[in-house]
Amino acid sequence: MVKSSKKGGSKRAFKMYIDGKWVDSEGGETFDLTSPASGEVLGTFPKGTREDARRAVEVAVEAQDDVRSMPIQERCRLGARVAEEVRRFVKEYAVDCSLEHGKPLKESIVEVEDVIPNLLWQVEDLKRWDAPVQEGYSKPDVVYMSLHEPLGTVAVITPWNFPWVLPSEFVVQAFLAGNSVVWKPASNTPVSAVHLMESVDRAGVPPGFINMVTGPGGEVGTTLVEHPLVDGIGFTGETTTGLDIAKRAGLKKLTLELGGLGPLIIMDDAKIEPAVEDIMFGCFTNTGHCCVANERVFVHEKIHDRLIRVLTERTRKMKVGFPLDADVDMGPVNNRPTLKKIEENVSDAVDKGAKVVAGGKRIPGMPTDLYYAPTVVDGVTPEMDFNSVETFGPVAPVFEVSSLDEAIEMANAPRYGLSMAIHTSNLRVAMEAAKRLKSGQICINEPVYSWDYMNPWGGFRNSGLGRIAGRWTLDAFSEVKTVMINVGRSPWPS
Ligand code: NDP
């Protein structure tokens, strides 16, 4: 939904944030952001260049020593202030989030509100961020201390699907760990990015500590990734982009939160109603634009027909509409490339023999042509694209399985491992699955789309590198330094 423009001429003119100032791009170029929900231009943004990215890094490097030496108590105070500044404008920020993203207002409110406990949790973890002290073994006269050391300057690059929660997990928390930060938000959701930076600014975070450059990933993003004075990168986005970043970054410390193909296994002893509830939550929340979306549903053959009947009925009753209208369950798809991928995955499955039992098409008569009906596809098999290409849209692709072994093999096969789930009444079966599924998170009788502030978040295999959330983010954006002190040998009787 992003169109380049030299003139701008949109409703609101936004700026980027470098060295504590709201600035335009050095070249003056801008881009427009059009709402996927209404089709209206929401605002004009600076189209940052390589030069803008380099300038932001220079400012951040200059600020490094000041961030590092800021007492932890003061960093905690500022982190909590940012949370309070977000709290003051939850409703306004949520409306903008719905208009630029397309998610229903109630989901945007949950997302913006979620930033507050998330940051406060992080602040509490910073207060208790301990590290070992140990007496020497091969050197008995030495005591070792481990100290947390900030990386220096961290580049943060984030996607559009959760424009509040994902950036807040990285941007403010990298600062809490003692780093200066340069953030490049997604070009599809820059309004929320500006609002987060407004909160940082109002909270009184000193100039240069956290900077934000809008503009294309291929230019601003790659410049940050390759910059020799950037020490660490926090990236959330597609696996292909993550691979590109890993190739360009050299030996910078990388935290990569990448794509998933989240499977939910439903065994024959599972309860149908909660299973359907969790499928729908995992497939249709946020229009299916979730790294932890329920991308594949593996249903035991003994309950398959019953489950499909309930799932289809419930899906057909969902209300799709303009995200600010009351009682809307789902809004539009955020952007055209994602819509194309959704349509391609559905038609590939149909061409290979699967059947659309609910939805499967765009909804006519809506403000834009991005509104796609919540969809259930039955009879999906492993050779279909649903099994290898992240759909990232409101589709429940249902595979029939005959055993736990078969389901686990299919779940692990595509080599993604972010979040996986199983529904069963048998604890032994659940724990066997938990051990054999190769994934950063396993959810038992919970949706694939599950998350909490304190759990280490991150993927196995193609789903990423490293862990974030709670103290894990502090660890991700720091190094451990060992300091040894010779305290003198105590006499030991021979
Ligand atoms: P992309 O990888 O396309 O973009 C993510 C960010 O990277 C954007 O800011 C983008 O800029 C920027 N970018 C694009 N190309 C480059 C490059 N070569 N170098 C540096 N930066 C670049 O992801 P999407 O925005 O489409 O997000 C969806 C993906 O994110 C899905 O695969 C989803 O699973 C994953 N995701 C993973 C999560 C996790 O926790 N593991 C959580 C949420 C999402 P621009 O917008 O200007 O193109």
Coordinates of C-alpha atoms and ligand atoms in Angstrom, one line a residue:
M1 CA 0.0 0.0 0.0
V2 CA 3.0 2.3 -0.3
K3 CA 3.3 4.6 -3.3
S4 CA 6.3 6.8 -4.0
S5 CA 5.7 10.5 -4.4
K6 CA 7.9 13.6 -4.8
K7 CA 5.2 16.0 -3.6
G8 CA 3.3 14.3 -0.8
G9 CA 0.0 16.2 -0.5
S10 CA -1.6 13.8 1.9
K11 CA -3.7 14.4 5.0
R12 CA -0.8 14.4 7.6
A13 CA 2.9 14.9 7.0
F14 CA 4.9 12.7 9.4
K15 CA 8.7 12.9 10.0
M16 CA 11.4 10.6 11.2
Y17 CA 13.2 11.0 14.5
I18 CA 17.0 11.5 14.6
D19 CA 19.0 13.0 17.5
G20 CA 15.9 14.0 19.3
K21 CA 14.5 16.0 16.4
W22 CA 11.6 15.3 13.9
V23 CA 13.3 15.6 10.5
D24 CA 12.7 15.0 6.8
S25 CA 14.8 12.8 4.6
E26 CA 18.0 14.5 3.4
G27 CA 16.8 14.3 -0.2
G28 CA 13.3 15.6 0.7
E29 CA 11.6 12.6 -1.0
T30 CA 8.4 11.2 0.6
F31 CA 6.1 8.3 0.2
D32 CA 2.3 8.1 0.8
L33 CA 0.6 5.5 3.0
T34 CA -2.8 4.3 1.9
S35 CA -5.2 2.6 4.3
P36 CA -6.0 -1.0 3.3
A37 CA -9.3 -0.5 5.1
S38 CA -10.6 2.7 3.5
G39 CA -8.4 3.3 0.4
E40 CA -7.6 6.8 1.7
V41 CA -4.2 8.3 2.0
L42 CA -3.4 8.4 5.7
G43 CA -0.2 10.4 5.5
T44 CA 3.1 11.3 3.9
F45 CA 6.4 10.0 5.3
P46 CA 10.1 10.8 4.6
K47 CA 11.5 8.3 2.2
G48 CA 14.8 7.8 4.1
T49 CA 18.0 7.2 2.1
R50 CA 21.3 5.4 2.8
E51 CA 22.7 8.8 3.9
D52 CA 19.8 9.2 6.4
A53 CA 20.6 5.7 7.8
R54 CA 24.3 6.5 8.1
R55 CA 23.6 9.8 9.8
A56 CA 21.3 8.1 12.4
V57 CA 24.0 5.5 13.1
E58 CA 26.6 8.3 13.6
V59 CA 24.3 10.0 16.1
A60 CA 23.6 6.7 17.9
V61 CA 27.4 5.9 18.1
E62 CA 28.0 9.4 19.5
A63 CA 25.4 8.7 22.2
Q64 CA 26.8 5.2 23.1
D65 CA 28.8 6.2 26.1
D66 CA 26.0 8.3 27.6
V67 CA 23.5 5.4 27.3
R68 CA 26.0 2.9 28.7
S69 CA 26.8 5.1 31.7
M70 CA 23.2 6.0 32.4
P71 CA 22.4 4.4 35.8
I72 CA 20.1 1.4 35.6
Q73 CA 17.7 3.2 37.9
E74 CA 17.4 6.0 35.4
R75 CA 16.9 3.6 32.4
C76 CA 14.2 1.9 34.4
R77 CA 12.5 5.2 35.1
L78 CA 12.5 6.2 31.4
G79 CA 11.3 2.7 30.3
A80 CA 8.3 3.0 32.7
R81 CA 7.7 6.6 31.5
V82 CA 7.5 5.4 27.8
A83 CA 4.9 2.9 29.0
E84 CA 2.9 5.6 30.7
E85 CA 3.1 7.8 27.6
V86 CA 1.7 5.0 25.5
R87 CA -1.1 4.5 28.0
R88 CA -2.3 8.2 27.6
F89 CA -3.2 7.7 24.0
V90 CA -4.2 4.0 23.7
K91 CA -7.5 4.8 21.9
E92 CA -6.1 7.3 19.4
Y93 CA -3.1 5.1 18.6
A94 CA -5.3 2.1 18.2
V95 CA -7.6 3.9 15.7
D96 CA -4.5 4.8 13.6
C97 CA -3.2 1.2 13.9
S98 CA -6.5 -0.2 12.6
L99 CA -6.6 2.2 9.7
E100 CA -3.0 1.5 8.6
H101 CA -3.0 -2.2 9.3
G102 CA -6.6 -3.2 8.8
K103 CA -7.2 -5.1 12.0
P104 CA -10.4 -4.6 14.0
L105 CA -10.2 -1.8 16.6
K106 CA -10.7 -4.2 19.5
E107 CA -7.5 -6.1 18.3
S108 CA -5.6 -2.8 17.9
I109 CA -6.6 -1.7 21.5
V110 CA -5.3 -5.1 22.8
E111 CA -2.1 -4.7 20.9
V112 CA -1.3 -1.1 22.0
E113 CA -2.3 -1.9 25.6
D114 CA -0.1 -4.9 25.6
V115 CA 3.0 -2.6 25.1
I116 CA 2.5 -1.3 28.6
P117 CA 2.9 -4.5 30.7
N118 CA 5.5 -5.7 28.2
L119 CA 7.7 -2.7 28.9
L120 CA 7.0 -2.7 32.6
W121 CA 7.9 -6.4 32.8
Q122 CA 11.2 -5.6 31.0
V123 CA 11.9 -2.8 33.5
E124 CA 11.4 -5.2 36.4
D125 CA 13.7 -7.7 34.7
L126 CA 16.4 -5.1 34.3
K127 CA 16.2 -4.4 38.0
R128 CA 16.9 -8.1 38.7
W129 CA 19.3 -8.8 35.8
D130 CA 21.9 -10.8 37.8
A131 CA 25.0 -12.6 36.6
P132 CA 27.2 -15.2 38.4
V133 CA 30.1 -14.5 40.7
Q134 CA 32.4 -17.6 41.3
E135 CA 35.5 -18.5 43.1
G136 CA 38.4 -19.8 40.9
Y137 CA 39.0 -23.5 40.3
S138 CA 42.3 -23.7 38.5
K139 CA 43.2 -20.3 40.0
P140 CA 42.1 -20.6 43.6
D141 CA 43.3 -17.1 44.5
V142 CA 40.9 -15.5 42.0
V143 CA 37.2 -14.5 42.1
Y144 CA 35.4 -14.2 38.8
M145 CA 32.6 -11.8 38.1
S146 CA 30.4 -11.8 35.0
L147 CA 29.2 -8.4 33.9
H148 CA 26.5 -7.6 31.4
E149 CA 27.9 -5.2 28.8
P150 CA 25.8 -3.5 26.2
L151 CA 26.6 -4.2 22.6
G152 CA 27.0 -0.5 21.7
T153 CA 24.7 0.5 18.8
V154 CA 21.8 -1.8 17.8
A155 CA 19.9 -1.6 14.6
V156 CA 16.3 -2.7 14.9
I157 CA 14.2 -3.7 11.8
T158 CA 10.6 -4.6 12.2
P159 CA 7.6 -5.9 10.1
W160 CA 4.1 -4.5 9.6
N161 CA 1.9 -7.3 11.1
F162 CA 2.1 -6.1 14.8
P163 CA 3.3 -2.5 14.5
W164 CA 3.2 -1.9 18.3
V165 CA 4.2 -5.1 20.1
L166 CA 7.1 -6.2 17.9
P167 CA 8.9 -2.9 17.8
S168 CA 8.4 -2.2 21.5
E169 CA 10.0 -5.6 22.3
F170 CA 13.1 -4.5 20.6
V171 CA 13.4 -0.8 20.4
V172 CA 12.9 0.3 24.0
Q173 CA 14.4 -2.9 25.4
A174 CA 17.6 -2.6 23.5
F175 CA 18.0 0.8 25.1
L176 CA 17.1 -0.6 28.5
A177 CA 20.1 -3.0 28.1
G178 CA 22.3 0.0 27.7
N179 CA 22.5 0.4 23.9
S180 CA 21.8 3.3 21.5
V181 CA 19.3 2.3 18.9
V182 CA 18.5 3.0 15.2
W183 CA 15.1 1.7 14.2
K184 CA 13.7 1.1 10.7
P185 CA 10.0 0.3 10.9
A186 CA 8.0 -1.4 8.2
S187 CA 6.9 0.9 5.3
N188 CA 3.4 -0.5 5.6
T189 CA 2.8 0.7 9.2
P190 CA 4.9 3.9 9.8
V191 CA 2.1 5.8 11.6
S192 CA 2.3 3.5 14.6
A193 CA 6.1 3.8 14.5
V194 CA 5.8 7.6 14.7
H195 CA 3.5 7.3 17.7
L196 CA 5.9 5.0 19.5
M197 CA 8.6 7.5 19.0
E198 CA 6.3 10.3 20.2
S199 CA 6.0 8.3 23.4
V200 CA 9.8 7.9 23.6
D201 CA 10.2 11.7 23.0
R202 CA 7.6 12.7 25.6
A203 CA 9.1 10.3 28.1
G204 CA 12.3 12.3 28.0
V205 CA 14.7 9.7 26.6
P206 CA 17.7 11.9 25.7
P207 CA 18.5 12.8 22.1
G208 CA 20.4 10.2 20.0
F209 CA 19.6 7.3 22.4
I210 CA 16.7 6.0 20.2
N211 CA 16.4 7.1 16.5
M212 CA 13.9 6.1 13.8
V213 CA 14.4 6.3 10.1
T214 CA 11.5 5.5 7.7
G215 CA 12.2 4.3 4.2
P216 CA 12.7 1.2 2.0
G217 CA 14.1 -1.9 3.6
G218 CA 16.4 -2.5 0.5
E219 CA 18.0 0.9 1.2
V220 CA 17.7 2.0 4.8
G221 CA 17.6 -1.6 6.2
T222 CA 20.6 -2.9 4.2
T223 CA 22.6 0.2 5.1
L224 CA 22.0 -0.4 8.8
V225 CA 22.8 -4.1 8.5
E226 CA 26.1 -3.5 6.7
H227 CA 27.2 -0.5 8.7
P228 CA 30.6 -1.2 10.3
L229 CA 29.7 0.7 13.5
V230 CA 26.5 -1.2 14.2
D231 CA 27.2 -3.9 16.8
G232 CA 24.0 -5.8 16.9
I233 CA 20.8 -6.4 14.9
G234 CA 17.3 -7.2 16.1
F235 CA 15.2 -8.2 13.1
T236 CA 11.7 -9.5 12.8
G237 CA 10.4 -10.4 9.4
E238 CA 10.4 -13.0 6.6
T239 CA 12.9 -15.9 6.6
T240 CA 14.2 -14.8 3.2
T241 CA 15.0 -11.3 4.5
G242 CA 16.6 -12.8 7.6
L243 CA 18.9 -14.9 5.4
D244 CA 19.8 -11.8 3.4
I245 CA 20.6 -9.9 6.7
A246 CA 22.7 -12.9 8.0
K247 CA 24.8 -12.8 4.8
R248 CA 25.3 -9.0 4.9
A249 CA 25.8 -8.5 8.7
G250 CA 29.2 -10.2 9.1
L251 CA 29.9 -10.9 12.8
K252 CA 27.4 -8.5 14.3
K253 CA 25.4 -10.1 17.1
L254 CA 22.1 -11.2 15.4
T255 CA 18.7 -11.8 16.8
L256 CA 16.4 -13.0 14.0
E257 CA 12.7 -13.6 14.6
L258 CA 11.5 -15.1 11.3
G259 CA 8.6 -16.9 9.7
G260 CA 6.6 -20.0 10.8
L261 CA 4.3 -22.7 9.4
G262 CA 2.6 -23.2 12.7
P263 CA 0.9 -26.7 12.9
L264 CA -1.9 -27.6 15.3
I265 CA -2.3 -31.3 15.8
I266 CA -5.8 -32.4 16.9
M267 CA -5.9 -36.0 18.2
D268 CA -8.9 -38.2 18.2
D269 CA -9.5 -37.8 21.9
A270 CA -9.5 -34.0 21.7
K271 CA -12.6 -32.0 22.6
I272 CA -14.1 -30.5 19.3
E273 CA -15.3 -27.1 20.6
P274 CA -12.1 -25.9 22.2
A275 CA -10.1 -27.2 19.2
V276 CA -12.3 -25.3 16.8
E277 CA -12.0 -22.2 19.0
D278 CA -8.2 -22.5 18.9
I279 CA -8.1 -23.1 15.1
M280 CA -10.1 -19.9 14.5
F281 CA -8.1 -17.9 17.0
G282 CA -4.9 -19.1 15.3
C283 CA -6.1 -18.6 11.7
F284 CA -8.2 -15.5 11.8
T285 CA -6.9 -13.2 14.5
N286 CA -5.0 -10.3 13.0
T287 CA -6.4 -11.5 9.6
G288 CA -4.0 -14.4 9.9
H289 CA -1.0 -12.0 9.6
C290 CA 0.9 -13.7 12.5
C291 CA 4.2 -15.4 12.7
V292 CA 2.4 -17.8 15.0
A293 CA -0.6 -18.2 12.8
N294 CA -2.1 -21.6 12.6
E295 CA -0.8 -22.2 9.1
R296 CA -1.5 -26.0 9.1
V297 CA -4.3 -27.9 10.9
F298 CA -3.6 -31.7 11.3
V299 CA -6.8 -33.4 12.3
H300 CA -7.1 -37.1 13.2
E301 CA -9.2 -39.0 10.7
K302 CA -11.6 -40.3 13.4
I303 CA -12.9 -36.8 14.2
H304 CA -12.2 -35.1 10.9
D305 CA -15.7 -34.9 9.5
R306 CA -17.2 -33.6 12.8
L307 CA -14.6 -31.0 13.2
I308 CA -14.9 -29.7 9.7
R309 CA -18.6 -29.3 10.1
V310 CA -18.3 -27.2 13.2
L311 CA -15.3 -25.2 11.9
T312 CA -17.1 -24.4 8.6
E313 CA -20.3 -23.3 10.3
R314 CA -18.5 -21.0 12.7
T315 CA -16.2 -19.6 10.0
R316 CA -19.1 -18.7 7.7
K317 CA -20.7 -16.7 10.6
M318 CA -17.7 -14.4 11.0
K319 CA -18.3 -10.7 10.3
V320 CA -15.8 -9.1 8.0
G321 CA -15.9 -5.4 7.7
F322 CA -14.4 -1.9 8.1
P323 CA -12.1 -2.2 11.2
L324 CA -13.5 0.7 13.1
D325 CA -17.1 -0.5 12.9
A326 CA -18.6 -2.3 15.9
D327 CA -18.7 -6.1 16.1
V328 CA -16.3 -6.7 13.3
D329 CA -14.4 -10.0 13.6
M330 CA -11.9 -9.4 10.8
G331 CA -10.8 -6.5 8.6
P332 CA -9.0 -6.4 5.2
V333 CA -5.7 -8.1 4.3
N334 CA -3.0 -5.5 4.8
N335 CA -1.4 -5.4 1.4
R336 CA -1.5 -6.7 -2.2
P337 CA 1.5 -9.0 -2.2
T338 CA 0.1 -10.8 0.9
L339 CA -3.3 -11.1 -0.8
K340 CA -1.6 -12.5 -3.9
K341 CA 0.1 -15.1 -1.8
I342 CA -3.1 -16.1 -0.1
E343 CA -4.9 -16.5 -3.4
E344 CA -2.1 -18.4 -4.9
N345 CA -1.9 -20.9 -2.0
V346 CA -5.7 -21.5 -2.1
S347 CA -5.8 -22.0 -5.9
D348 CA -2.7 -24.2 -5.8
A349 CA -4.5 -26.4 -3.3
V350 CA -7.7 -26.5 -5.3
D351 CA -5.8 -27.4 -8.5
K352 CA -4.2 -30.3 -6.6
G353 CA -7.5 -31.6 -5.3
A354 CA -8.3 -29.8 -2.1
K355 CA -11.8 -28.3 -1.5
V356 CA -12.8 -24.8 -0.3
V357 CA -15.5 -25.4 2.3
A358 CA -15.8 -21.8 3.5
G359 CA -14.7 -18.4 2.0
G360 CA -12.1 -18.7 -0.6
K361 CA -12.6 -15.4 -2.3
R362 CA -12.5 -11.6 -1.9
I363 CA -15.7 -9.9 -0.6
P364 CA -17.3 -7.6 -3.1
G365 CA -18.8 -4.2 -2.2
M366 CA -16.2 -3.3 0.4
P367 CA -14.2 0.0 0.6
T368 CA -11.2 -1.7 -1.0
D369 CA -10.6 -5.0 -2.8
L370 CA -8.4 -6.2 0.0
Y371 CA -11.2 -7.8 2.0
Y372 CA -10.8 -11.6 1.8
A373 CA -13.4 -14.0 3.4
P374 CA -12.2 -16.2 6.3
T375 CA -11.5 -19.5 4.5
V376 CA -11.4 -23.2 5.3
V377 CA -9.7 -25.5 2.9
D378 CA -10.2 -29.3 3.4
G379 CA -8.2 -32.2 1.9
V380 CA -4.9 -30.4 2.0
T381 CA -1.9 -32.7 1.5
P382 CA 1.9 -32.3 2.0
E383 CA 2.8 -31.6 -1.7
M384 CA 0.6 -28.4 -1.7
D385 CA 2.1 -25.0 -1.2
F386 CA 0.3 -24.6 2.2
N387 CA 2.9 -27.0 3.5
S388 CA 5.9 -25.0 2.4
V389 CA 4.9 -21.3 1.8
E390 CA 3.7 -19.2 4.8
T391 CA 0.2 -18.1 3.7
F392 CA 0.1 -15.2 6.3
G393 CA -3.7 -14.7 5.7
P394 CA -7.1 -15.8 7.0
V395 CA -7.0 -19.4 5.9
A396 CA -7.4 -22.7 7.8
P397 CA -5.8 -25.5 5.6
V398 CA -6.9 -28.8 7.0
F399 CA -4.8 -32.0 6.6
E400 CA -6.2 -35.4 7.7
V401 CA -3.8 -37.6 9.7
S402 CA -4.1 -41.2 11.0
S403 CA -1.5 -41.2 13.8
L404 CA 0.6 -39.1 16.1
D405 CA 3.8 -40.2 14.3
E406 CA 2.4 -39.1 11.0
A407 CA 1.3 -35.7 12.4
I408 CA 4.7 -35.1 14.1
E409 CA 6.6 -36.0 10.9
M410 CA 4.5 -33.6 8.8
A411 CA 4.8 -30.8 11.4
N412 CA 8.6 -31.0 11.5
A413 CA 9.1 -31.6 7.8
P414 CA 9.3 -28.0 6.4
R415 CA 12.0 -27.1 8.9
Y416 CA 10.2 -24.1 10.5
G417 CA 9.8 -24.2 14.3
L418 CA 8.4 -21.1 16.0
S419 CA 5.2 -22.4 17.7
M420 CA 3.5 -25.8 17.4
A421 CA 0.4 -27.1 19.2
I422 CA -1.4 -30.3 20.1
H423 CA -4.9 -30.9 21.4
T424 CA -5.3 -34.2 23.3
S425 CA -6.8 -35.5 26.5
N426 CA -3.8 -37.8 27.1
L427 CA -0.9 -36.3 29.0
R428 CA 1.5 -38.9 27.8
V429 CA 0.7 -38.2 24.1
A430 CA 1.0 -34.5 24.8
M431 CA 4.4 -34.8 26.4
E432 CA 5.7 -37.1 23.7
A433 CA 4.7 -34.6 21.1
A434 CA 6.3 -31.8 23.1
K435 CA 9.6 -33.7 23.1
R436 CA 9.5 -34.7 19.4
L437 CA 8.2 -31.4 17.8
K438 CA 11.2 -29.2 16.8
S439 CA 10.0 -25.8 17.8
G440 CA 10.8 -22.9 20.1
Q441 CA 7.4 -23.2 21.7
I442 CA 5.0 -26.1 22.2
C443 CA 1.4 -25.4 23.2
I444 CA -0.7 -28.2 24.8
N445 CA -4.5 -27.6 24.6
E446 CA -3.7 -24.0 23.6
P447 CA -3.7 -22.3 20.2
V448 CA -0.5 -22.1 18.1
Y449 CA -0.9 -18.4 18.5
S450 CA 0.1 -18.2 22.2
W451 CA 2.6 -15.9 23.9
D452 CA 3.5 -14.4 27.3
Y453 CA 5.9 -11.7 28.5
M454 CA 8.3 -13.9 30.4
N455 CA 8.9 -16.8 28.1
P456 CA 11.9 -17.0 25.9
W457 CA 10.5 -16.3 22.4
G458 CA 12.2 -17.5 19.2
G459 CA 12.4 -20.2 16.6
F460 CA 14.3 -23.3 15.7
R461 CA 15.7 -23.9 12.2
N462 CA 14.3 -21.5 9.6
S463 CA 12.3 -19.6 12.2
G464 CA 15.2 -17.7 13.5
L465 CA 18.2 -17.2 15.8
G466 CA 18.2 -16.2 19.5
R467 CA 15.5 -15.5 22.0
I468 CA 13.6 -12.4 23.2
A469 CA 11.0 -11.4 25.8
G470 CA 11.6 -10.6 29.4
R471 CA 15.3 -10.9 30.4
W472 CA 16.0 -12.8 27.2
T473 CA 15.8 -9.5 25.3
L474 CA 18.3 -8.0 27.7
D475 CA 20.6 -11.0 27.1
A476 CA 20.1 -10.7 23.3
F477 CA 21.3 -7.1 23.3
S478 CA 24.4 -7.6 25.5
E479 CA 27.6 -9.5 25.9
V480 CA 28.9 -11.1 29.0
K481 CA 32.3 -9.9 30.2
T482 CA 34.4 -11.9 32.7
V483 CA 36.4 -9.8 35.3
M484 CA 38.8 -11.7 37.4
I485 CA 40.3 -10.4 40.7
N486 CA 43.2 -11.8 42.5
V487 CA 42.1 -11.7 46.1
G488 CA 45.2 -13.5 47.5
R489 CA 45.5 -17.1 48.4
S490 CA 44.1 -18.3 51.8
P491 CA 46.6 -20.5 53.7
W492 CA 45.7 -24.2 53.1
P493 CA 47.2 -26.8 55.5
S494 CA 49.5 -29.2 53.7
Ligands
NDP1 P1 9.8 -8.5 5.6 O1 11.0 -9.4 5.8 O2 9.4 -8.2 4.2 O3 10.1 -7.0 6.2 C1 10.5 -6.8 7.5 C2 11.3 -5.5 7.7 O4 12.5 -5.7 7.0 C3 10.6 -4.3 7.1 O5 10.9 -3.2 7.8 C4 11.3 -4.2 5.7 O6 11.2 -2.9 5.2 C5 12.7 -4.6 6.0 N1 13.5 -5.2 4.9 C6 13.0 -5.7 3.8 N2 14.1 -6.1 3.0 C7 15.2 -5.9 3.8 C8 16.6 -6.1 3.6 N3 17.1 -6.7 2.5 N4 17.5 -5.8 4.5 C9 17.0 -5.2 5.7 N5 15.7 -4.9 5.9 C10 14.8 -5.3 5.0 O7 8.7 -9.0 6.5 P2 7.2 -8.5 6.6 O8 7.1 -7.1 6.9 O9 6.4 -9.0 5.3 O10 6.6 -9.4 7.8 C11 6.1 -10.6 7.8 C12 7.0 -11.7 8.2 O11 7.5 -11.5 9.5 C13 6.4 -13.1 8.2 O12 7.2 -14.0 7.6 C14 6.2 -13.4 9.7 O13 6.2 -14.8 10.0 C15 7.4 -12.7 10.3 N6 7.3 -12.5 11.7 C16 8.0 -13.2 12.6 C17 7.8 -13.0 14.0 C18 8.5 -13.8 15.0 O14 8.4 -13.4 16.2 N7 9.3 -14.8 14.6 C19 6.8 -12.0 14.5 C20 6.1 -11.3 13.4 C21 6.4 -11.5 12.1 P3 10.0 -2.4 4.2 O15 8.8 -2.5 5.0 O16 10.4 -1.1 3.8 O17 10.0 -3.4 3.0

